[in-house]
mmCIF file of C-alpha atoms in Angstrom:
data_model
loop_
_atom_site.group_PDB
_atom_site.id
_atom_site.type_symbol
_atom_site.label_atom_id
_atom_site.label_comp_id
_atom_site.label_asym_id
_atom_site.label_seq_id
_atom_site.Cartn_x
_atom_site.Cartn_y
_atom_site.Cartn_z
ATOM 1 C CA MET A 557 15.822 3.614 -26.678
ATOM 2 C CA ALA A 558 15.298 2.084 -30.088
ATOM 3 C CA GLU A 559 12.537 3.495 -32.264
ATOM 4 C CA LEU A 560 9.716 1.095 -33.098
ATOM 5 C CA SER A 561 8.758 0.645 -36.722
ATOM 6 C CA PRO A 562 5.252 1.600 -37.911
ATOM 7 C CA GLU A 563 4.540 -2.117 -38.427
ATOM 8 C CA THR A 564 5.532 -2.931 -34.845
ATOM 9 C CA LEU A 565 3.479 -0.035 -33.435
ATOM 10 C CA GLN A 566 0.444 -1.117 -35.455
ATOM 11 C CA PHE A 567 0.880 -4.707 -34.236
ATOM 12 C CA ILE A 568 1.025 -3.515 -30.605
ATOM 13 C CA ARG A 569 -2.191 -1.505 -30.997
ATOM 14 C CA ALA A 570 -3.986 -4.391 -32.732
ATOM 15 C CA HIS A 571 -2.938 -7.149 -30.304
ATOM 16 C CA ARG A 572 -2.468 -5.467 -26.945
ATOM 17 C CA THR A 573 -5.285 -7.375 -25.233
ATOM 18 C CA GLU A 574 -3.989 -10.810 -26.304
ATOM 19 C CA ASP A 575 -1.859 -13.347 -24.430
ATOM 20 C CA VAL A 576 1.805 -12.346 -24.780
ATOM 21 C CA ARG A 577 3.098 -15.918 -24.548
ATOM 22 C CA THR A 578 0.957 -16.928 -27.524
ATOM 23 C CA LEU A 579 2.056 -13.855 -29.484
ATOM 24 C CA ALA A 580 5.740 -14.579 -28.816
ATOM 25 C CA LEU A 581 5.380 -17.945 -30.546
ATOM 26 C CA GLN A 582 3.957 -16.307 -33.689
ATOM 27 C CA ALA A 583 7.017 -14.226 -34.631
ATOM 28 C CA ARG A 584 7.487 -16.038 -37.972
ATOM 29 C CA LYS A 585 4.001 -15.000 -39.081
ATOM 30 C CA TYR A 586 4.967 -11.317 -38.725
ATOM 31 C CA PRO A 587 8.482 -10.900 -40.184
ATOM 32 C CA GLN A 588 8.195 -7.081 -40.276
ATOM 33 C CA VAL A 589 7.363 -6.882 -36.570
ATOM 34 C CA ASP A 590 10.000 -6.687 -33.823
ATOM 35 C CA MET A 591 8.166 -9.307 -31.788
ATOM 36 C CA ALA A 592 10.475 -9.168 -28.757
ATOM 37 C CA ALA A 593 9.897 -5.415 -28.384
ATOM 38 C CA ALA A 594 6.183 -5.758 -29.147
ATOM 39 C CA VAL A 595 5.687 -8.381 -26.437
ATOM 40 C CA VAL A 596 7.403 -6.152 -23.837
ATOM 41 C CA GLN A 597 5.148 -3.221 -24.766
ATOM 42 C CA ILE A 598 1.968 -5.304 -24.806
ATOM 43 C CA ALA A 599 2.773 -6.873 -21.436
ATOM 44 C CA GLY A 600 3.539 -3.422 -20.020
ATOM 45 C CA TRP A 601 0.290 -1.964 -21.350
ATOM 46 C CA GLN A 602 -1.717 -4.831 -19.864
ATOM 47 C CA ILE A 603 -0.243 -4.166 -16.409
ATOM 48 C CA ALA A 604 -0.721 -0.413 -16.799
ATOM 49 C CA GLU A 605 -4.376 -0.840 -17.793
ATOM 50 C CA LYS A 606 -5.083 -2.234 -14.317
ATOM 51 C CA LYS A 607 -2.394 -0.451 -12.310
ATOM 52 C CA VAL A 608 -1.950 2.957 -14.003
ATOM 53 C CA PRO A 609 -5.029 3.559 -16.201
ATOM 54 C CA LEU A 610 -4.020 7.116 -17.146
ATOM 55 C CA TRP A 611 -0.817 5.799 -18.724
ATOM 56 C CA ALA A 612 -2.672 3.025 -20.558
ATOM 57 C CA GLN A 613 -5.097 5.616 -21.959
ATOM 58 C CA THR A 614 -2.233 7.852 -23.189
ATOM 59 C CA GLU A 615 -1.211 6.964 -26.729
ATOM 60 C CA GLY A 616 2.500 6.383 -27.296
ATOM 61 C CA ILE A 617 3.602 5.596 -23.727
ATOM 62 C CA ARG A 618 6.539 3.173 -23.704
ATOM 63 C CA TYR A 619 7.024 0.510 -21.033
ATOM 64 C CA PRO A 620 10.090 -1.251 -19.610
ATOM 65 C CA ALA A 621 10.702 -4.924 -18.873
ATOM 66 C CA HIS A 622 8.450 -6.785 -16.456
ATOM 67 C CA LEU A 623 10.214 -6.143 -13.111
ATOM 68 C CA SER A 624 9.962 -2.338 -13.272
ATOM 69 C CA MET A 625 6.258 -2.585 -14.086
ATOM 70 C CA GLU A 626 5.609 -4.927 -11.158
ATOM 71 C CA GLN A 627 7.488 -2.668 -8.727
ATOM 72 C CA CYS A 628 5.983 0.660 -9.804
ATOM 73 C CA SER A 629 3.323 2.477 -7.803
ATOM 74 C CA SER A 630 -0.334 2.167 -8.674
ATOM 75 C CA GLU A 631 -2.274 5.182 -9.896
ATOM 76 C CA ILE A 632 -4.491 5.231 -6.792
ATOM 77 C CA THR A 633 -1.521 5.424 -4.394
ATOM 78 C CA ALA A 634 0.263 7.979 -6.601
ATOM 79 C CA ARG A 635 -2.862 10.147 -6.720
ATOM 80 C CA TYR A 636 -3.136 9.876 -2.951
ATOM 81 C CA LYS A 637 0.380 11.299 -2.492
ATOM 82 C CA ALA A 638 -0.408 14.022 -5.025
ATOM 83 C CA SER A 639 -3.478 15.026 -2.997
ATOM 84 C CA TRP A 640 -1.319 16.521 -0.220
ATOM 85 C CA LEU A 641 2.185 17.061 -1.640
ATOM 86 C CA LYS A 642 2.401 20.484 -3.286
ATOM 87 C CA GLY A 643 4.927 23.283 -3.752
ATOM 88 C CA ASP A 644 7.193 25.068 -6.222
ATOM 89 C CA THR A 645 10.162 22.712 -6.635
ATOM 90 C CA MET A 646 10.526 18.967 -6.237
ATOM 91 C CA ALA A 647 13.109 16.242 -6.803
ATOM 92 C CA ASP A 648 12.452 12.512 -7.119
ATOM 93 C CA LEU A 649 15.780 10.892 -6.232
ATOM 94 C CA THR A 650 14.758 7.335 -7.155
ATOM 95 C CA GLY A 651 12.794 7.968 -10.333
ATOM 96 C CA GLY A 652 12.256 4.380 -11.496
ATOM 97 C CA LEU A 653 9.488 4.097 -14.054
ATOM 98 C CA GLY A 654 8.260 7.547 -13.005
ATOM 99 C CA VAL A 655 4.658 6.799 -12.011
ATOM 100 C CA ASP A 656 4.841 8.648 -8.684
ATOM 101 C CA CYS A 657 6.775 11.487 -10.292
ATOM 102 C CA SER A 658 4.230 11.824 -13.114
ATOM 103 C CA PHE A 659 1.370 12.452 -10.674
ATOM 104 C CA LEU A 660 3.301 14.517 -8.109
ATOM 105 C CA ALA A 661 4.834 16.726 -10.808
ATOM 106 C CA ARG A 662 1.468 18.279 -11.637
ATOM 107 C CA ASN A 663 1.621 20.125 -8.309
ATOM 108 C CA PHE A 664 5.075 21.695 -8.879
ATOM 109 C CA ARG A 665 6.535 24.296 -11.231
ATOM 110 C CA LYS A 666 9.961 22.642 -11.541
ATOM 111 C CA VAL A 667 10.676 18.929 -11.052
ATOM 112 C CA ASP A 668 13.895 16.915 -11.248
ATOM 113 C CA TYR A 669 13.618 13.184 -11.938
ATOM 114 C CA VAL A 670 16.834 11.351 -10.976
ATOM 115 C CA GLU A 671 17.524 7.757 -12.039
ATOM 116 C CA ARG A 672 20.782 5.880 -12.640
ATOM 117 C CA GLN A 673 19.425 3.301 -15.117
ATOM 118 C CA GLU A 674 19.866 4.594 -18.646
ATOM 119 C CA VAL A 675 16.895 2.690 -20.064
ATOM 120 C CA LEU A 676 14.499 4.141 -17.485
ATOM 121 C CA CYS A 677 15.795 7.654 -18.130
ATOM 122 C CA GLU A 678 15.191 7.192 -21.859
ATOM 123 C CA LEU A 679 11.658 6.029 -21.181
ATOM 124 C CA ALA A 680 11.061 8.987 -18.845
ATOM 125 C CA ARG A 681 12.271 11.471 -21.491
ATOM 126 C CA HIS A 682 9.848 9.867 -23.929
ATOM 127 C CA ASN A 683 6.847 9.530 -21.604
ATOM 128 C CA PHE A 684 6.759 12.733 -19.556
ATOM 129 C CA PRO A 685 6.041 15.044 -22.544
ATOM 130 C CA LEU A 686 3.237 12.712 -23.663
ATOM 131 C CA LEU A 687 1.759 13.027 -20.164
ATOM 132 C CA GLY A 688 1.832 16.822 -20.398
ATOM 133 C CA LEU A 689 4.770 17.351 -18.008
ATOM 134 C CA PRO A 690 7.270 19.734 -19.649
ATOM 135 C CA GLN A 691 8.403 20.936 -16.199
ATOM 136 C CA VAL A 692 10.178 17.609 -15.497
ATOM 137 C CA THR A 693 13.933 17.425 -16.195
ATOM 138 C CA VAL A 694 15.446 13.937 -16.400
ATOM 139 C CA HIS A 695 18.863 13.361 -14.827
ATOM 140 C CA GLU A 696 20.746 10.106 -15.412
ATOM 141 C CA ALA A 697 22.632 10.070 -12.126
ATOM 142 C CA ASP A 698 22.967 8.347 -8.776
ATOM 143 C CA GLY A 699 20.407 9.775 -6.363
ATOM 144 C CA VAL A 700 22.870 10.129 -3.479
ATOM 145 C CA ASP A 701 25.438 11.914 -5.654
ATOM 146 C CA TYR A 702 22.710 14.219 -6.957
ATOM 147 C CA LEU A 703 21.474 14.908 -3.411
ATOM 148 C CA GLN A 704 24.913 16.052 -2.279
ATOM 149 C CA GLN A 705 25.241 18.746 -4.960
ATOM 150 C CA MET A 706 21.618 19.833 -5.532
ATOM 151 C CA GLU A 707 19.997 23.074 -4.407
ATOM 152 C CA PRO A 708 17.302 22.791 -1.684
ATOM 153 C CA VAL A 709 13.761 22.078 -2.884
ATOM 154 C CA ASP A 710 10.273 22.214 -1.404
ATOM 155 C CA CYS A 711 9.824 18.452 -1.645
ATOM 156 C CA LEU A 712 12.170 15.473 -1.875
ATOM 157 C CA PHE A 713 10.716 12.075 -2.743
ATOM 158 C CA LEU A 714 12.470 8.715 -2.368
ATOM 159 C CA ASP A 715 11.369 5.154 -2.965
ATOM 160 C CA PRO A 716 14.463 3.181 -1.886
ATOM 161 C CA ALA A 717 15.087 -0.161 -3.583
ATOM 162 C CA ARG A 718 13.881 -2.957 -1.333
ATOM 163 C CA ARG A 719 15.675 -5.877 -2.966
ATOM 164 C CA ASP A 720 19.035 -7.383 -2.025
ATOM 165 C CA SER A 721 21.827 -8.394 -4.427
ATOM 166 C CA GLN A 722 20.120 -11.773 -4.983
ATOM 167 C CA GLY A 723 16.806 -10.125 -5.874
ATOM 168 C CA GLY A 724 15.107 -11.014 -2.582
ATOM 169 C CA LYS A 725 12.823 -8.513 -0.881
ATOM 170 C CA THR A 726 14.128 -6.541 2.099
ATOM 171 C CA VAL A 727 12.150 -4.707 4.768
ATOM 172 C CA ALA A 728 14.496 -2.957 7.226
ATOM 173 C CA ILE A 729 15.423 0.677 6.559
ATOM 174 C CA ALA A 730 19.145 -0.098 6.808
ATOM 175 C CA ASP A 731 18.813 -2.817 4.134
ATOM 176 C CA CYS A 732 17.297 -0.481 1.551
ATOM 177 C CA GLU A 733 19.255 1.323 -1.151
ATOM 178 C CA PRO A 734 19.920 4.126 -0.462
ATOM 179 C CA ASP A 735 20.098 3.924 3.356
ATOM 180 C CA VAL A 736 17.687 6.642 4.487
ATOM 181 C CA GLN A 737 18.896 6.495 8.087
ATOM 182 C CA LYS A 738 22.432 7.495 7.088
ATOM 183 C CA LEU A 739 21.183 10.138 4.669
ATOM 184 C CA GLU A 740 18.529 11.640 6.945
ATOM 185 C CA PRO A 741 20.486 14.748 8.108
ATOM 186 C CA LEU A 742 21.308 15.655 4.496
ATOM 187 C CA LEU A 743 17.792 14.877 3.274
ATOM 188 C CA VAL A 744 16.138 17.313 5.695
ATOM 189 C CA GLU A 745 18.712 19.982 4.775
ATOM 190 C CA LYS A 746 17.940 19.664 1.052
ATOM 191 C CA GLY A 747 14.166 19.121 1.274
ATOM 192 C CA ARG A 748 11.729 21.231 3.287
ATOM 193 C CA THR A 749 9.483 18.172 3.207
ATOM 194 C CA VAL A 750 10.944 14.727 2.584
ATOM 195 C CA VAL A 751 8.686 11.785 1.758
ATOM 196 C CA VAL A 752 10.155 8.279 1.906
ATOM 197 C CA LYS A 753 8.212 5.255 0.700
ATOM 198 C CA LEU A 754 9.111 2.230 2.816
ATOM 199 C CA SER A 755 8.042 -1.411 2.854
ATOM 200 C CA PRO A 756 4.458 -1.937 4.043
ATOM 201 C CA MET A 757 5.893 -4.846 6.058
ATOM 202 C CA LEU A 758 8.139 -2.545 8.109
ATOM 203 C CA ASP A 759 7.382 -2.260 11.805
ATOM 204 C CA ILE A 760 6.252 1.331 12.385
ATOM 205 C CA PHE A 761 7.858 1.514 15.812
ATOM 206 C CA SER A 762 11.242 0.537 14.347
ATOM 207 C CA SER A 763 11.064 3.472 11.915
ATOM 208 C CA LEU A 764 10.192 5.785 14.793
ATOM 209 C CA ARG A 765 13.300 4.594 16.602
ATOM 210 C CA GLU A 766 15.633 4.744 13.613
ATOM 211 C CA LEU A 767 14.645 8.077 12.039
ATOM 212 C CA LYS A 768 15.005 11.340 13.971
ATOM 213 C CA TYR A 769 12.948 13.795 11.929
ATOM 214 C CA ILE A 770 9.659 11.928 11.360
ATOM 215 C CA ARG A 771 6.611 14.208 11.526
ATOM 216 C CA GLN A 772 3.955 12.022 9.901
ATOM 217 C CA ILE A 773 3.467 8.407 8.875
ATOM 218 C CA HIS A 774 0.869 7.481 6.259
ATOM 219 C CA VAL A 775 -0.268 3.853 6.112
ATOM 220 C CA VAL A 776 -1.941 3.266 2.747
ATOM 221 C CA ALA A 777 -4.135 0.239 2.020
ATOM 222 C CA VAL A 778 -5.905 -0.556 -1.250
ATOM 223 C CA ASN A 779 -8.798 -3.019 -1.199
ATOM 224 C CA ASN A 780 -7.786 -4.058 2.326
ATOM 225 C CA GLU A 781 -4.152 -4.798 1.495
ATOM 226 C CA CYS A 782 -1.365 -2.591 2.876
ATOM 227 C CA LYS A 783 0.527 -1.170 -0.107
ATOM 228 C CA GLU A 784 2.682 1.692 1.190
ATOM 229 C CA LEU A 785 4.211 3.087 4.329
ATOM 230 C CA LEU A 786 5.008 6.768 3.732
ATOM 231 C CA VAL A 787 7.282 8.540 6.192
ATOM 232 C CA VAL A 788 7.352 12.345 6.163
ATOM 233 C CA LEU A 789 10.572 13.924 7.440
ATOM 234 C CA GLN A 790 10.867 17.600 8.306
ATOM 235 C CA LYS A 791 13.478 19.577 10.171
ATOM 236 C CA SER A 792 12.256 22.090 12.719
ATOM 237 C CA GLU A 793 13.664 24.150 15.554
ATOM 238 C CA LYS A 794 12.322 21.662 18.089
ATOM 239 C CA SER A 795 13.832 18.625 16.369
ATOM 240 C CA ALA A 796 17.146 20.412 15.895
ATOM 241 C CA SER A 797 17.310 21.116 19.621
ATOM 242 C CA GLY A 798 16.666 17.470 20.435
ATOM 243 C CA ALA A 799 13.132 17.945 21.799
ATOM 244 C CA SER A 800 10.672 15.305 20.581
ATOM 245 C CA GLU A 801 7.567 16.103 18.573
ATOM 246 C CA GLU A 802 4.485 13.900 18.394
ATOM 247 C CA VAL A 803 4.263 11.921 15.138
ATOM 248 C CA TRP A 804 0.855 11.899 13.449
ATOM 249 C CA ILE A 805 -0.257 8.614 11.921
ATOM 250 C CA SER A 806 -2.730 8.723 9.036
ATOM 251 C CA CYS A 807 -4.481 5.478 8.037
ATOM 252 C CA GLU A 808 -5.672 5.697 4.431
ATOM 253 C CA GLN A 809 -7.960 3.051 2.976
ATOM 254 C CA ALA A 810 -8.982 2.884 -0.695
ATOM 255 C CA VAL A 811 -11.747 0.561 -1.874
ATOM 256 C CA ASN A 812 -12.510 0.355 -5.605
ATOM 257 C CA ASN A 813 -10.330 3.445 -6.148
ATOM 258 C CA PHE A 814 -12.311 5.466 -3.597
ATOM 259 C CA LEU A 815 -10.439 6.803 -0.562
ATOM 260 C CA ALA A 816 -12.395 6.589 2.666
ATOM 261 C CA GLU A 817 -12.114 9.249 5.361
ATOM 262 C CA PRO A 818 -8.648 8.885 6.948
ATOM 263 C CA PHE A 819 -8.237 7.832 10.562
ATOM 264 C CA VAL A 820 -5.624 10.183 12.037
ATOM 265 C CA PHE A 821 -4.063 9.823 15.474
ATOM 266 C CA THR A 822 -0.907 9.961 17.562
ATOM 267 C CA TYR A 823 0.448 7.186 19.751
ATOM 268 C CA ALA A 824 0.069 9.491 22.765
ATOM 269 C CA GLN A 825 -3.669 9.632 22.019
ATOM 270 C CA GLU A 826 -3.752 5.851 21.670
ATOM 271 C CA LYS A 827 -2.003 5.392 24.998
ATOM 272 C CA GLU A 828 -4.486 7.651 26.792
ATOM 273 C CA ALA A 829 -7.632 6.253 25.150
ATOM 274 C CA GLN A 830 -10.126 4.208 27.134
ATOM 275 C CA CYS A 831 -11.788 1.273 25.392
ATOM 276 C CA PRO A 832 -13.993 -1.000 27.512
ATOM 277 C CA LEU A 833 -13.758 -4.758 27.051
ATOM 278 C CA ALA A 834 -16.938 -6.637 26.175
ATOM 279 C CA GLU A 835 -18.346 -9.203 28.557
ATOM 280 C CA GLU A 836 -20.181 -10.873 25.665
ATOM 281 C CA VAL A 837 -20.399 -10.517 21.879
ATOM 282 C CA GLY A 838 -23.114 -8.036 20.898
ATOM 283 C CA ASN A 839 -25.361 -7.898 17.835
ATOM 284 C CA TYR A 840 -22.613 -6.591 15.577
ATOM 285 C CA LEU A 841 -18.941 -7.416 15.034
ATOM 286 C CA TYR A 842 -16.301 -5.128 13.508
ATOM 287 C CA GLU A 843 -12.913 -5.932 11.962
ATOM 288 C CA PRO A 844 -10.589 -2.939 11.299
ATOM 289 C CA GLY A 845 -9.230 -2.385 7.810
ATOM 290 C CA ALA A 846 -5.666 -3.388 6.941
ATOM 291 C CA ALA A 847 -4.190 0.105 7.388
ATOM 292 C CA LEU A 848 -5.657 0.346 10.892
ATOM 293 C CA LEU A 849 -4.444 -3.101 11.884
ATOM 294 C CA LYS A 850 -0.992 -2.107 10.668
ATOM 295 C CA ALA A 851 -0.914 1.246 12.472
ATOM 296 C CA GLY A 852 -2.429 0.006 15.741
ATOM 297 C CA PRO A 853 -4.955 2.563 17.093
ATOM 298 C CA TYR A 854 -6.660 -0.313 18.875
ATOM 299 C CA ARG A 855 -8.025 1.573 21.909
ATOM 300 C CA LEU A 856 -8.904 4.663 19.888
ATOM 301 C CA LEU A 857 -11.090 2.663 17.498
ATOM 302 C CA GLY A 858 -13.261 1.614 20.380
ATOM 303 C CA ALA A 859 -13.256 5.054 21.994
ATOM 304 C CA ARG A 860 -14.062 7.032 18.826
ATOM 305 C CA PHE A 861 -16.794 4.725 17.544
ATOM 306 C CA GLY A 862 -18.356 3.803 20.889
ATOM 307 C CA LEU A 863 -17.453 0.120 20.613
ATOM 308 C CA GLN A 864 -16.293 -2.541 23.035
ATOM 309 C CA LYS A 865 -13.222 -4.646 22.359
ATOM 310 C CA LEU A 866 -13.511 -8.428 22.591
ATOM 311 C CA HIS A 867 -10.062 -8.873 24.170
ATOM 312 C CA VAL A 868 -7.041 -6.646 24.642
ATOM 313 C CA ASN A 869 -5.186 -8.666 21.951
ATOM 314 C CA SER A 870 -8.034 -9.707 19.627
ATOM 315 C CA HIS A 871 -8.549 -6.402 17.738
ATOM 316 C CA LEU A 872 -12.197 -7.182 17.079
ATOM 317 C CA TYR A 873 -15.008 -4.948 18.328
ATOM 318 C CA THR A 874 -18.692 -5.314 19.091
ATOM 319 C CA SER A 875 -21.826 -3.229 19.679
ATOM 320 C CA GLU A 876 -25.553 -3.671 20.127
ATOM 321 C CA VAL A 877 -26.423 -1.040 17.475
ATOM 322 C CA LEU A 878 -24.766 -0.853 14.030
ATOM 323 C CA VAL A 879 -22.301 2.032 13.595
ATOM 324 C CA ASP A 880 -20.282 3.308 10.646
ATOM 325 C CA PHE A 881 -16.776 1.869 10.913
ATOM 326 C CA PRO A 882 -13.510 1.931 8.881
ATOM 327 C CA GLY A 883 -13.429 -1.797 8.208
ATOM 328 C CA ARG A 884 -15.697 -4.792 7.773
ATOM 329 C CA ARG A 885 -19.046 -4.883 9.607
ATOM 330 C CA PHE A 886 -20.950 -8.052 10.431
ATOM 331 C CA ARG A 887 -24.286 -9.014 11.946
ATOM 332 C CA VAL A 888 -23.748 -11.717 14.548
ATOM 333 C CA LEU A 889 -25.895 -14.827 14.113
ATOM 334 C CA GLU A 890 -24.491 -17.094 16.794
ATOM 335 C CA VAL A 891 -21.589 -17.468 19.219
ATOM 336 C CA SER A 892 -20.259 -20.903 20.160
ATOM 337 C CA GLY A 893 -17.651 -22.224 22.521
ATOM 338 C CA PHE A 894 -15.433 -25.122 21.490
ATOM 339 C CA GLY A 895 -17.504 -27.900 23.002
ATOM 340 C CA LYS A 896 -18.059 -30.642 20.440
ATOM 341 C CA LYS A 897 -21.851 -30.543 20.700
ATOM 342 C CA GLU A 898 -22.336 -26.770 20.440
ATOM 343 C CA LEU A 899 -19.812 -26.476 17.600
ATOM 344 C CA LYS A 900 -21.604 -29.237 15.693
ATOM 345 C CA GLN A 901 -24.885 -27.381 16.141
ATOM 346 C CA MET A 902 -23.404 -24.053 14.901
ATOM 347 C CA LEU A 903 -21.793 -25.624 11.836
ATOM 348 C CA GLN A 904 -24.811 -27.728 10.894
ATOM 349 C CA GLY A 905 -25.641 -27.076 7.244
ATOM 350 C CA VAL A 906 -22.484 -24.973 6.728
ATOM 351 C CA ASP A 907 -20.214 -26.615 4.148
ATOM 352 C CA LYS A 908 -18.323 -23.462 3.179
ATOM 353 C CA ALA A 909 -17.507 -20.223 4.990
ATOM 354 C CA ASN A 910 -15.082 -17.308 5.125
ATOM 355 C CA LEU A 911 -12.869 -18.112 8.097
ATOM 356 C CA THR A 912 -10.696 -15.658 10.070
ATOM 357 C CA VAL A 913 -8.631 -16.214 13.203
ATOM 358 C CA ARG A 914 -7.750 -13.375 15.573
ATOM 359 C CA ASN A 915 -5.742 -13.995 18.749
ATOM 360 C CA PHE A 916 -6.407 -17.720 18.523
ATOM 361 C CA PRO A 917 -4.083 -20.744 18.933
ATOM 362 C CA ALA A 918 -4.844 -22.425 15.591
ATOM 363 C CA SER A 919 -4.493 -21.435 11.948
ATOM 364 C CA VAL A 920 -7.205 -20.996 9.337
ATOM 365 C CA ALA A 921 -5.891 -24.050 7.475
ATOM 366 C CA GLU A 922 -6.024 -26.208 10.613
ATOM 367 C CA LEU A 923 -9.587 -25.202 11.461
ATOM 368 C CA ARG A 924 -10.796 -25.512 7.870
ATOM 369 C CA LYS A 925 -9.424 -29.054 7.718
ATOM 370 C CA LYS A 926 -10.827 -29.986 11.132
ATOM 371 C CA TRP A 927 -14.293 -28.652 10.351
ATOM 372 C CA LYS A 928 -14.266 -29.846 6.690
ATOM 373 C CA LEU A 929 -15.116 -26.373 5.402
ATOM 374 C CA LYS A 930 -14.654 -25.078 1.871
ATOM 375 C CA GLU A 931 -13.771 -21.422 1.331
ATOM 376 C CA GLY A 932 -16.340 -18.805 0.319
ATOM 377 C CA GLY A 933 -20.068 -18.308 0.685
ATOM 378 C CA ASP A 934 -22.087 -15.773 2.677
ATOM 379 C CA VAL A 935 -21.220 -17.067 6.148
ATOM 380 C CA TYR A 936 -18.269 -15.581 8.071
ATOM 381 C CA LEU A 937 -16.663 -17.381 10.990
ATOM 382 C CA PHE A 938 -14.293 -15.704 13.449
ATOM 383 C CA ALA A 939 -12.281 -17.922 15.784
ATOM 384 C CA THR A 940 -11.063 -15.627 18.523
ATOM 385 C CA THR A 941 -10.573 -15.072 22.241
ATOM 386 C CA LEU A 942 -12.861 -13.104 24.551
ATOM 387 C CA GLU A 943 -11.944 -11.341 27.766
ATOM 388 C CA GLY A 944 -11.186 -13.988 30.383
ATOM 389 C CA ASP A 945 -9.335 -15.964 27.674
ATOM 390 C CA ARG A 946 -12.470 -17.786 26.497
ATOM 391 C CA HIS A 947 -12.099 -19.267 23.005
ATOM 392 C CA VAL A 948 -15.176 -18.832 20.809
ATOM 393 C CA VAL A 949 -16.375 -19.026 17.225
ATOM 394 C CA ILE A 950 -18.560 -16.153 16.048
ATOM 395 C CA LYS A 951 -20.902 -16.860 13.130
ATOM 396 C CA CYS A 952 -21.830 -13.757 11.098
ATOM 397 C CA VAL A 953 -23.081 -12.343 7.841
ATOM 398 C CA LYS A 954 -22.066 -8.998 6.377
ATOM 399 C CA ALA A 955 -24.014 -6.078 7.813
#
């Protein structure tokens, strides 16, 4: 990693809030500045300020090219993992930029960061001491090769690459690099606890079928967008003998960097839960957060919060009295069928609204065009299906 001149470092500090494309065109004005390097560092700092504030606040941190910054974890998701992963020794087999490692490492006495890209290893050697992490040793090596020869540790962490040779995103476990399914027996031998970060688009049931030693799955959403699917692997006497153990699912939802109380369940509990279906829409409507919609405790949500479900496939809930709920809550103003006259009456005076479809045979774009609605405002419209397969539009405001 090339050293930056004092002039370049001063330029980065002075201009790090400015537009990098404009700065790149001004290279001739600053002949003593390595403008190409400065632009990379400024762009990296600007991403870190929003995504990893602790790094942005730490003087001297160096950043890589754009792709590694876009792919790295956010501080909120890294801190979440650090809230429950603790021990004496740890190895991160897919080090990358090192954001996850930098937060997890604070909970361990000895940490090995493994990464095969030389430039990322150089950055890690530079950044970890600045972040107060002398216990981290950087290894420029292939993670699979390192895994085969390493001593067992308390925690193994992997974030497999989810891009194919053409740079396109992949989702399936078998398409990731390295292939966790093939490595699983060795992973649970070398790590007492193994945490694998998978695509938030991955079907949870497919991971349950493909991986033998899953003990927990954490579905992590930030500001109602699913960001991570964390699979915890552990070997035990039961799993070694072939007997199945119930997998616990933890739905984590962060809003404005604040983690709400997790919703924890097993699919056996979901299967046994009783959730009555509503005959009509009550005074209040509830939409589960993204992590819950991903994980699927649809009956349990109704059972635990005393709600009725609108339809077995709608995943919307209702009640007469407002209750605390891990998702969006709305006060119902009006419910309309799809008759031309009653719809016209409901939409009278509404030129813009927030429109959602749930279990409904038309898209948001189709309905917005048909009803001539702009996006936004204080009104929320839900096009959905009630029990008995009745199609309705529910008009609400936030509760």
